[in-house]
Amino acid sequence: MPIKVLVVDDSALIRKVLSEIIQSDSSLLLVGAAPDAYVAKRMVQEFRPDVITLDIEMPKVDGLRFLEVMMKAVPTPVVMISTLTESGANATLRALELGAVDFMAKPKLGVAQGMNDYAHTIIQKVKAAAKSKLSHPTETRCSKHAAMRYTGTEKLIGIGASTGGTEAIKDVIMHFPKNAPATVISQHMPPGFTTTYAKRLDSLCEVTVREAKGGERLLPGYAYLAPGHQHLKVERSGADYRLALDDGPKVSGHKPSVDVMFNSLAEHAGENAVGVLLTGMGRDGAMGLKAMKEKGAITFCQDEESCLIYGMPKAAVEIDAASYVLSLADISDAILDTLERLGAGSRL
């Protein structure tokens, strides 16, 4: 059966563009195109779509309010269509918290090659959303490691994710104590969104979260997020580790690439690093995680049950790149247990 898709956007032109993209793939079936939340509500009830593309900024009832109500009444995979602005990024991150599966920027009209790439990406995201497991808000829980003291700069944590990763990463690092070992993060996001995401994480976590600038010395109590469209690497500098940014081509189909970050950790940190691969579509991070494991690092993959999209972790598990496969709820404590065994932490 084809995947039933409902397009919701107040712009007639955007509705037309998205509708044509959906109709261009025989495995997708466009069931409707709604100009506002009221029409969308009726279409959801009538057609029961498998996936909805949803504009954030709409008249009468905005996309966030519609999403919040719909996810309680008729939970449905949603791909948000967002503007590449700071306010758009904030709204998009809120949408992901409310249960949206993924997001796309508004299409850039009038550029043929750009539109071809956009169409390919939106089709892939819609298909992935149709197979996703809808997430639920994570319960607040206390980490047993809140009273740990971490010393030195020799231990590092590397975390990679893609679709569903914004919430998964948040769930993991929210339970790190304020002086946890330095953490580097690569999440597939466009420029601008990573800046907003880093600020949001910083407001929620005990550790200080910053978007990486390049050249920073990695310090305990800090987490560094790869900026959109730049690879993040870790390099050795004497007794310290420092960050480097790479504006080279995409690796494993992405920039930032998790593979690039994990490979740098394998090369420069070896057994002093812990690697974590979370939910995401595709295979990015699998080979890099295996390289880390082969250099003596302890590696973790999120399990299928708790993944929104079991793509990247599955690829890693298939090549024996994971030391442990755990549910999202168990990963943060497992990371810190490992670091304690490795001598990075001591009880207060």
mmCIF file of N, CA and C in Angstrom, residues 63-179:
data_model
loop_
_atom_site.group_PDB
_atom_site.id
_atom_site.type_symbol
_atom_site.label_atom_id
_atom_site.label_comp_id
_atom_site.label_asym_id
_atom_site.label_seq_id
_atom_site.Cartn_x
_atom_site.Cartn_y
_atom_site.Cartn_z
ATOM 1 N N GLY A 63 1.111 25.909 13.524
ATOM 2 C CA GLY A 63 1.456 24.505 13.401
ATOM 3 C C GLY A 63 1.763 23.825 14.719
ATOM 4 N N LEU A 64 2.381 24.554 15.646
ATOM 5 C CA LEU A 64 2.730 23.958 16.934
ATOM 6 C C LEU A 64 1.485 23.575 17.723
ATOM 7 N N ARG A 65 0.503 24.476 17.744
ATOM 8 C CA ARG A 65 -0.733 24.177 18.476
ATOM 9 C C ARG A 65 -1.467 23.007 17.830
ATOM 10 N N PHE A 66 -1.529 23.010 16.500
ATOM 11 C CA PHE A 66 -2.170 21.905 15.787
ATOM 12 C C PHE A 66 -1.459 20.592 16.095
ATOM 13 N N LEU A 67 -0.128 20.616 16.069
ATOM 14 C CA LEU A 67 0.653 19.410 16.346
ATOM 15 C C LEU A 67 0.391 18.901 17.758
ATOM 16 N N GLU A 68 0.390 19.805 18.731
ATOM 17 C CA GLU A 68 0.188 19.408 20.124
ATOM 18 C C GLU A 68 -1.165 18.722 20.311
ATOM 19 N N VAL A 69 -2.204 19.296 19.731
ATOM 20 C CA VAL A 69 -3.548 18.724 19.867
ATOM 21 C C VAL A 69 -3.651 17.398 19.117
ATOM 22 N N MET A 70 -3.115 17.372 17.896
ATOM 23 C CA MET A 70 -3.231 16.171 17.076
ATOM 24 C C MET A 70 -2.492 14.986 17.681
ATOM 25 N N MET A 71 -1.302 15.230 18.254
ATOM 26 C CA MET A 71 -0.517 14.127 18.799
ATOM 27 C C MET A 71 -1.212 13.468 19.990
ATOM 28 N N LYS A 72 -2.112 14.205 20.639
ATOM 29 C CA LYS A 72 -2.889 13.623 21.738
ATOM 30 C C LYS A 72 -4.120 12.888 21.210
ATOM 31 N N ALA A 73 -4.727 13.438 20.158
ATOM 32 C CA ALA A 73 -5.970 12.859 19.646
ATOM 33 C C ALA A 73 -5.735 11.755 18.619
ATOM 34 N N VAL A 74 -4.895 12.039 17.621
ATOM 35 C CA VAL A 74 -4.623 11.075 16.537
ATOM 36 C C VAL A 74 -3.116 11.085 16.265
ATOM 37 N N PRO A 75 -2.312 10.416 17.071
ATOM 38 C CA PRO A 75 -0.856 10.451 16.878
ATOM 39 C C PRO A 75 -0.469 10.027 15.463
ATOM 40 N N THR A 76 0.258 10.905 14.763
ATOM 41 C CA THR A 76 0.624 10.685 13.368
ATOM 42 C C THR A 76 2.032 11.201 13.123
ATOM 43 N N PRO A 77 2.871 10.469 12.408
ATOM 44 C CA PRO A 77 4.208 10.975 12.089
ATOM 45 C C PRO A 77 4.133 12.288 11.307
ATOM 46 N N VAL A 78 4.903 13.269 11.747
ATOM 47 C CA VAL A 78 4.867 14.601 11.149
ATOM 48 C C VAL A 78 6.268 15.043 10.762
ATOM 49 N N VAL A 79 6.404 15.592 9.558
ATOM 50 C CA VAL A 79 7.629 16.261 9.123
ATOM 51 C C VAL A 79 7.316 17.747 9.058
ATOM 52 N N MET A 80 7.983 18.548 9.899
ATOM 53 C CA MET A 80 7.731 19.982 9.947
ATOM 54 C C MET A 80 8.429 20.674 8.767
ATOM 55 N N ILE A 81 7.764 21.693 8.235
ATOM 56 C CA ILE A 81 8.349 22.518 7.177
ATOM 57 C C ILE A 81 8.642 23.876 7.809
ATOM 58 N N SER A 82 9.933 24.204 7.934
ATOM 59 C CA SER A 82 10.353 25.330 8.762
ATOM 60 C C SER A 82 11.136 26.364 7.957
ATOM 61 N N THR A 83 11.136 27.596 8.441
ATOM 62 C CA THR A 83 11.992 28.640 7.877
ATOM 63 C C THR A 83 13.358 28.585 8.549
ATOM 64 N N LEU A 84 14.405 28.882 7.782
ATOM 65 C CA LEU A 84 15.767 28.843 8.323
ATOM 66 C C LEU A 84 16.088 30.158 9.025
ATOM 67 N N THR A 85 15.405 30.393 10.124
ATOM 68 C CA THR A 85 15.630 31.579 10.943
ATOM 69 C C THR A 85 15.754 31.145 12.388
ATOM 70 N N GLU A 86 16.202 32.069 13.247
ATOM 71 C CA GLU A 86 16.325 31.726 14.673
ATOM 72 C C GLU A 86 14.961 31.390 15.261
ATOM 73 N N SER A 87 13.928 32.190 14.916
ATOM 74 C CA SER A 87 12.591 31.900 15.430
ATOM 75 C C SER A 87 12.070 30.593 14.844
ATOM 76 N N GLY A 88 12.400 30.342 13.566
ATOM 77 C CA GLY A 88 12.006 29.085 12.950
ATOM 78 C C GLY A 88 12.681 27.897 13.599
ATOM 79 N N ALA A 89 13.952 28.057 13.963
ATOM 80 C CA ALA A 89 14.692 26.986 14.625
ATOM 81 C C ALA A 89 14.110 26.693 15.998
ATOM 82 N N ASN A 90 13.785 27.740 16.761
ATOM 83 C CA ASN A 90 13.181 27.543 18.080
ATOM 84 C C ASN A 90 11.857 26.807 17.975
ATOM 85 N N ALA A 91 11.036 27.230 17.012
ATOM 86 C CA ALA A 91 9.734 26.586 16.830
ATOM 87 C C ALA A 91 9.905 25.134 16.386
ATOM 88 N N THR A 92 10.886 24.885 15.536
ATOM 89 C CA THR A 92 11.122 23.520 15.059
ATOM 90 C C THR A 92 11.554 22.613 16.199
ATOM 91 N N LEU A 93 12.459 23.086 17.039
ATOM 92 C CA LEU A 93 12.894 22.281 18.174
ATOM 93 C C LEU A 93 11.740 22.003 19.126
ATOM 94 N N ARG A 94 10.857 22.985 19.278
ATOM 95 C CA ARG A 94 9.665 22.769 20.103
ATOM 96 C C ARG A 94 8.775 21.704 19.459
ATOM 97 N N ALA A 95 8.660 21.740 18.139
ATOM 98 C CA ALA A 95 7.856 20.737 17.431
ATOM 99 C C ALA A 95 8.412 19.337 17.645
ATOM 100 N N LEU A 96 9.735 19.201 17.632
ATOM 101 C CA LEU A 96 10.353 17.895 17.870
ATOM 102 C C LEU A 96 10.085 17.432 19.306
ATOM 103 N N GLU A 97 10.070 18.366 20.238
ATOM 104 C CA GLU A 97 9.728 18.011 21.615
ATOM 105 C C GLU A 97 8.284 17.524 21.716
ATOM 106 N N LEU A 98 7.415 18.085 20.886
ATOM 107 C CA LEU A 98 5.995 17.710 20.912
ATOM 108 C C LEU A 98 5.721 16.401 20.176
ATOM 109 N N GLY A 99 6.727 15.868 19.480
ATOM 110 C CA GLY A 99 6.551 14.561 18.852
ATOM 111 C C GLY A 99 6.743 14.509 17.356
ATOM 112 N N ALA A 100 7.057 15.651 16.717
ATOM 113 C CA ALA A 100 7.344 15.609 15.282
ATOM 114 C C ALA A 100 8.559 14.718 15.033
ATOM 115 N N VAL A 101 8.538 14.001 13.921
ATOM 116 C CA VAL A 101 9.613 13.062 13.610
ATOM 117 C C VAL A 101 10.840 13.775 13.066
ATOM 118 N N ASP A 102 10.626 14.730 12.168
ATOM 119 C CA ASP A 102 11.755 15.355 11.473
ATOM 120 C C ASP A 102 11.311 16.714 10.963
ATOM 121 N N PHE A 103 12.223 17.423 10.298
ATOM 122 C CA PHE A 103 11.876 18.726 9.746
ATOM 123 C C PHE A 103 12.651 18.959 8.456
ATOM 124 N N MET A 104 12.112 19.873 7.659
ATOM 125 C CA MET A 104 12.771 20.328 6.431
ATOM 126 C C MET A 104 12.619 21.834 6.348
ATOM 127 N N ALA A 105 13.591 22.475 5.723
ATOM 128 C CA ALA A 105 13.468 23.900 5.471
ATOM 129 C C ALA A 105 12.453 24.128 4.357
ATOM 130 N N LYS A 106 11.920 25.336 4.300
ATOM 131 C CA LYS A 106 11.062 25.710 3.183
ATOM 132 C C LYS A 106 11.853 25.557 1.877
ATOM 133 N N PRO A 107 11.247 25.079 0.813
ATOM 134 C CA PRO A 107 11.987 24.911 -0.444
ATOM 135 C C PRO A 107 12.405 26.249 -1.039
ATOM 136 N N LYS A 108 13.587 26.272 -1.663
ATOM 137 C CA LYS A 108 14.059 27.455 -2.387
ATOM 138 C C LYS A 108 13.572 27.337 -3.825
ATOM 139 N N LEU A 109 12.622 28.145 -4.154
ATOM 140 C CA LEU A 109 11.969 28.031 -5.456
ATOM 141 C C LEU A 109 12.804 28.693 -6.544
ATOM 142 N N GLY A 110 12.712 28.157 -7.760
ATOM 143 C CA GLY A 110 13.353 28.781 -8.906
ATOM 144 C C GLY A 110 14.736 28.260 -9.240
ATOM 145 N N VAL A 111 15.273 27.328 -8.436
ATOM 146 C CA VAL A 111 16.592 26.751 -8.714
ATOM 147 C C VAL A 111 16.382 25.263 -9.006
ATOM 148 N N ALA A 112 16.509 24.876 -10.262
ATOM 149 C CA ALA A 112 16.156 23.516 -10.679
ATOM 150 C C ALA A 112 16.942 22.450 -9.926
ATOM 151 N N GLN A 113 18.285 22.592 -9.885
ATOM 152 C CA GLN A 113 19.100 21.579 -9.222
ATOM 153 C C GLN A 113 18.791 21.516 -7.733
ATOM 154 N N GLY A 114 18.617 22.701 -7.151
ATOM 155 C CA GLY A 114 18.274 22.747 -5.733
ATOM 156 C C GLY A 114 16.946 22.079 -5.462
ATOM 157 N N MET A 115 15.986 22.266 -6.343
ATOM 158 C CA MET A 115 14.679 21.651 -6.159
ATOM 159 C C MET A 115 14.747 20.142 -6.325
ATOM 160 N N ASN A 116 15.589 19.653 -7.230
ATOM 161 C CA ASN A 116 15.755 18.207 -7.379
ATOM 162 C C ASN A 116 16.296 17.583 -6.095
ATOM 163 N N ASP A 117 17.293 18.230 -5.516
ATOM 164 C CA ASP A 117 17.852 17.742 -4.248
ATOM 165 C C ASP A 117 16.814 17.813 -3.133
ATOM 166 N N TYR A 118 16.080 18.905 -3.110
ATOM 167 C CA TYR A 118 15.051 19.089 -2.081
ATOM 168 C C TYR A 118 13.986 17.998 -2.197
ATOM 169 N N ALA A 119 13.538 17.753 -3.415
ATOM 170 C CA ALA A 119 12.501 16.739 -3.636
ATOM 171 C C ALA A 119 12.975 15.367 -3.172
ATOM 172 N N HIS A 120 14.213 15.018 -3.503
ATOM 173 C CA HIS A 120 14.758 13.726 -3.077
ATOM 174 C C HIS A 120 14.769 13.624 -1.555
ATOM 175 N N THR A 121 15.212 14.700 -0.892
ATOM 176 C CA THR A 121 15.319 14.676 0.566
ATOM 177 C C THR A 121 13.953 14.586 1.232
ATOM 178 N N ILE A 122 12.997 15.366 0.761
ATOM 179 C CA ILE A 122 11.668 15.338 1.391
ATOM 180 C C ILE A 122 11.011 13.977 1.214
ATOM 181 N N ILE A 123 11.212 13.342 0.053
ATOM 182 C CA ILE A 123 10.648 12.002 -0.165
ATOM 183 C C ILE A 123 11.274 10.997 0.807
ATOM 184 N N GLN A 124 12.588 11.080 0.990
ATOM 185 C CA GLN A 124 13.257 10.172 1.921
ATOM 186 C C GLN A 124 12.786 10.392 3.349
ATOM 187 N N LYS A 125 12.599 11.651 3.728
ATOM 188 C CA LYS A 125 12.147 11.947 5.089
ATOM 189 C C LYS A 125 10.721 11.477 5.322
ATOM 190 N N VAL A 126 9.875 11.632 4.342
ATOM 191 C CA VAL A 126 8.490 11.168 4.469
ATOM 192 C C VAL A 126 8.450 9.643 4.608
ATOM 193 N N LYS A 127 9.234 8.954 3.799
ATOM 194 C CA LYS A 127 9.268 7.489 3.878
ATOM 195 C C LYS A 127 9.808 7.022 5.227
ATOM 196 N N ALA A 128 10.858 7.696 5.714
ATOM 197 C CA ALA A 128 11.406 7.337 7.022
ATOM 198 C C ALA A 128 10.393 7.610 8.130
ATOM 199 N N ALA A 129 9.683 8.737 8.030
ATOM 200 C CA ALA A 129 8.676 9.077 9.037
ATOM 201 C C ALA A 129 7.583 8.021 9.104
ATOM 202 N N ALA A 130 7.207 7.483 7.942
ATOM 203 C CA ALA A 130 6.158 6.464 7.899
ATOM 204 C C ALA A 130 6.550 5.202 8.662
ATOM 205 N N LYS A 131 7.856 4.941 8.755
ATOM 206 C CA LYS A 131 8.349 3.750 9.448
ATOM 207 C C LYS A 131 8.756 4.026 10.892
ATOM 208 N N SER A 132 8.670 5.278 11.302
ATOM 209 C CA SER A 132 9.186 5.660 12.618
ATOM 210 C C SER A 132 8.270 5.213 13.751
ATOM 211 N N LYS A 133 8.859 5.194 14.930
ATOM 212 C CA LYS A 133 8.080 4.951 16.143
ATOM 213 C C LYS A 133 7.870 6.300 16.816
ATOM 214 N N LEU A 134 6.625 6.660 17.016
ATOM 215 C CA LEU A 134 6.352 7.970 17.600
ATOM 216 C C LEU A 134 6.909 8.036 19.007
ATOM 217 N N SER A 135 7.582 9.140 19.285
ATOM 218 C CA SER A 135 8.209 9.308 20.593
ATOM 219 C C SER A 135 7.216 9.879 21.584
ATOM 220 N N HIS A 136 7.532 9.702 22.838
ATOM 221 C CA HIS A 136 6.722 10.247 23.917
ATOM 222 C C HIS A 136 7.635 11.061 24.824
ATOM 223 N N PRO A 137 7.103 12.114 25.461
ATOM 224 C CA PRO A 137 7.952 12.909 26.349
ATOM 225 C C PRO A 137 8.653 12.041 27.381
ATOM 226 N N THR A 138 9.949 12.271 27.559
ATOM 227 C CA THR A 138 10.737 11.471 28.491
ATOM 228 C C THR A 138 10.507 11.929 29.921
ATOM 229 N N GLU A 139 10.271 10.977 30.789
ATOM 230 C CA GLU A 139 10.089 11.333 32.195
ATOM 231 C C GLU A 139 11.395 11.848 32.787
ATOM 232 N N THR A 140 11.248 12.869 33.633
ATOM 233 C CA THR A 140 12.427 13.380 34.335
ATOM 234 C C THR A 140 12.871 12.338 35.352
ATOM 235 N N ARG A 141 14.126 12.017 35.361
ATOM 236 C CA ARG A 141 14.651 11.037 36.299
ATOM 237 C C ARG A 141 15.993 11.518 36.824
ATOM 238 N N CYS A 142 16.342 11.071 37.986
ATOM 239 C CA CYS A 142 17.598 11.496 38.603
ATOM 240 C C CYS A 142 18.698 10.505 38.251
ATOM 241 N N SER A 143 19.850 11.026 37.898
ATOM 242 C CA SER A 143 20.983 10.157 37.632
ATOM 243 C C SER A 143 21.662 9.789 38.934
ATOM 244 N N LYS A 144 22.067 8.545 39.052
ATOM 245 C CA LYS A 144 22.789 8.115 40.248
ATOM 246 C C LYS A 144 24.186 8.696 40.275
ATOM 247 N N HIS A 145 24.586 9.362 39.195
ATOM 248 C CA HIS A 145 25.918 9.924 39.094
ATOM 249 C C HIS A 145 25.967 11.411 39.421
ATOM 250 N N ALA A 146 24.880 11.939 39.985
ATOM 251 C CA ALA A 146 24.852 13.368 40.297
ATOM 252 C C ALA A 146 25.929 13.738 41.308
ATOM 253 N N ALA A 147 26.349 12.778 42.138
ATOM 254 C CA ALA A 147 27.348 13.056 43.162
ATOM 255 C C ALA A 147 28.716 12.480 42.792
ATOM 256 N N MET A 148 29.050 12.511 41.511
ATOM 257 C CA MET A 148 30.354 12.043 41.063
ATOM 258 C C MET A 148 31.281 13.219 40.817
ATOM 259 N N ARG A 149 32.569 13.012 41.091
ATOM 260 C CA ARG A 149 33.575 14.013 40.767
ATOM 261 C C ARG A 149 34.428 13.477 39.624
ATOM 262 N N TYR A 150 34.514 14.214 38.536
ATOM 263 C CA TYR A 150 35.328 13.813 37.394
ATOM 264 C C TYR A 150 36.535 14.722 37.310
ATOM 265 N N THR A 151 37.699 14.116 37.189
ATOM 266 C CA THR A 151 38.933 14.901 37.209
ATOM 267 C C THR A 151 39.740 14.638 35.938
ATOM 268 N N GLY A 152 40.563 15.608 35.587
ATOM 269 C CA GLY A 152 41.447 15.432 34.438
ATOM 270 C C GLY A 152 40.736 15.665 33.130
ATOM 271 N N THR A 153 41.491 15.693 32.058
ATOM 272 C CA THR A 153 40.924 15.946 30.731
ATOM 273 C C THR A 153 41.149 14.771 29.789
ATOM 274 N N GLU A 154 41.583 13.631 30.326
ATOM 275 C CA GLU A 154 41.986 12.545 29.437
ATOM 276 C C GLU A 154 40.823 11.718 28.911
ATOM 277 N N LYS A 155 39.658 11.776 29.539
ATOM 278 C CA LYS A 155 38.509 10.987 29.094
ATOM 279 C C LYS A 155 37.564 11.857 28.274
ATOM 280 N N LEU A 156 37.050 11.297 27.178
ATOM 281 C CA LEU A 156 36.150 12.032 26.297
ATOM 282 C C LEU A 156 34.930 11.182 25.969
ATOM 283 N N ILE A 157 33.815 11.861 25.691
ATOM 284 C CA ILE A 157 32.581 11.213 25.263
ATOM 285 C C ILE A 157 32.218 11.759 23.891
ATOM 286 N N GLY A 158 31.920 10.869 22.944
ATOM 287 C CA GLY A 158 31.467 11.288 21.621
ATOM 288 C C GLY A 158 30.074 10.752 21.354
ATOM 289 N N ILE A 159 29.157 11.633 20.942
ATOM 290 C CA ILE A 159 27.763 11.246 20.697
ATOM 291 C C ILE A 159 27.369 11.655 19.284
ATOM 292 N N GLY A 160 26.784 10.724 18.523
ATOM 293 C CA GLY A 160 26.313 11.016 17.174
ATOM 294 C C GLY A 160 24.872 10.596 17.004
ATOM 295 N N ALA A 161 24.110 11.371 16.198
ATOM 296 C CA ALA A 161 22.694 11.053 15.969
ATOM 297 C C ALA A 161 22.201 11.779 14.734
ATOM 298 N N SER A 162 21.010 11.368 14.302
ATOM 299 C CA SER A 162 20.354 12.040 13.169
ATOM 300 C C SER A 162 18.868 12.164 13.488
ATOM 301 N N THR A 163 17.986 11.604 12.659
ATOM 302 C CA THR A 163 16.545 11.756 12.861
ATOM 303 C C THR A 163 16.129 11.260 14.249
ATOM 304 N N GLY A 164 15.468 12.119 15.008
ATOM 305 C CA GLY A 164 15.082 11.787 16.371
ATOM 306 C C GLY A 164 16.151 12.106 17.383
ATOM 307 N N GLY A 165 17.311 12.543 16.893
ATOM 308 C CA GLY A 165 18.453 12.726 17.772
ATOM 309 C C GLY A 165 18.398 13.936 18.672
ATOM 310 N N THR A 166 17.673 14.983 18.284
ATOM 311 C CA THR A 166 17.652 16.176 19.139
ATOM 312 C C THR A 166 17.099 15.848 20.520
ATOM 313 N N GLU A 167 16.041 15.054 20.563
ATOM 314 C CA GLU A 167 15.470 14.668 21.857
ATOM 315 C C GLU A 167 16.292 13.580 22.539
ATOM 316 N N ALA A 168 16.841 12.650 21.755
ATOM 317 C CA ALA A 168 17.642 11.573 22.344
ATOM 318 C C ALA A 168 18.914 12.124 22.982
ATOM 319 N N ILE A 169 19.605 13.023 22.288
ATOM 320 C CA ILE A 169 20.814 13.644 22.848
ATOM 321 C C ILE A 169 20.471 14.399 24.121
ATOM 322 N N LYS A 170 19.382 15.157 24.072
ATOM 323 C CA LYS A 170 18.959 15.898 25.259
ATOM 324 C C LYS A 170 18.730 14.956 26.435
ATOM 325 N N ASP A 171 18.072 13.825 26.181
ATOM 326 C CA ASP A 171 17.796 12.880 27.261
ATOM 327 C C ASP A 171 19.082 12.324 27.859
ATOM 328 N N VAL A 172 20.093 12.102 27.035
ATOM 329 C CA VAL A 172 21.352 11.548 27.536
ATOM 330 C C VAL A 172 22.125 12.575 28.352
ATOM 331 N N ILE A 173 22.378 13.753 27.782
ATOM 332 C CA ILE A 173 23.287 14.676 28.476
ATOM 333 C C ILE A 173 22.615 15.465 29.591
ATOM 334 N N MET A 174 21.280 15.462 29.638
ATOM 335 C CA MET A 174 20.605 16.088 30.774
ATOM 336 C C MET A 174 20.940 15.377 32.080
ATOM 337 N N HIS A 175 21.419 14.136 31.995
ATOM 338 C CA HIS A 175 21.717 13.363 33.188
ATOM 339 C C HIS A 175 23.208 13.284 33.488
ATOM 340 N N PHE A 176 23.995 14.076 32.769
ATOM 341 C CA PHE A 176 25.413 14.180 33.087
ATOM 342 C C PHE A 176 25.597 15.179 34.231
ATOM 343 N N PRO A 177 26.457 14.870 35.200
ATOM 344 C CA PRO A 177 26.754 15.862 36.240
ATOM 345 C C PRO A 177 27.505 17.043 35.653
ATOM 346 N N LYS A 178 27.521 18.159 36.373
ATOM 347 C CA LYS A 178 28.045 19.407 35.814
ATOM 348 C C LYS A 178 29.530 19.364 35.501
ATOM 349 N N ASN A 179 30.260 18.391 36.054
ATOM 350 C CA ASN A 179 31.695 18.291 35.747
ATOM 351 C C ASN A 179 32.017 16.970 35.043
#
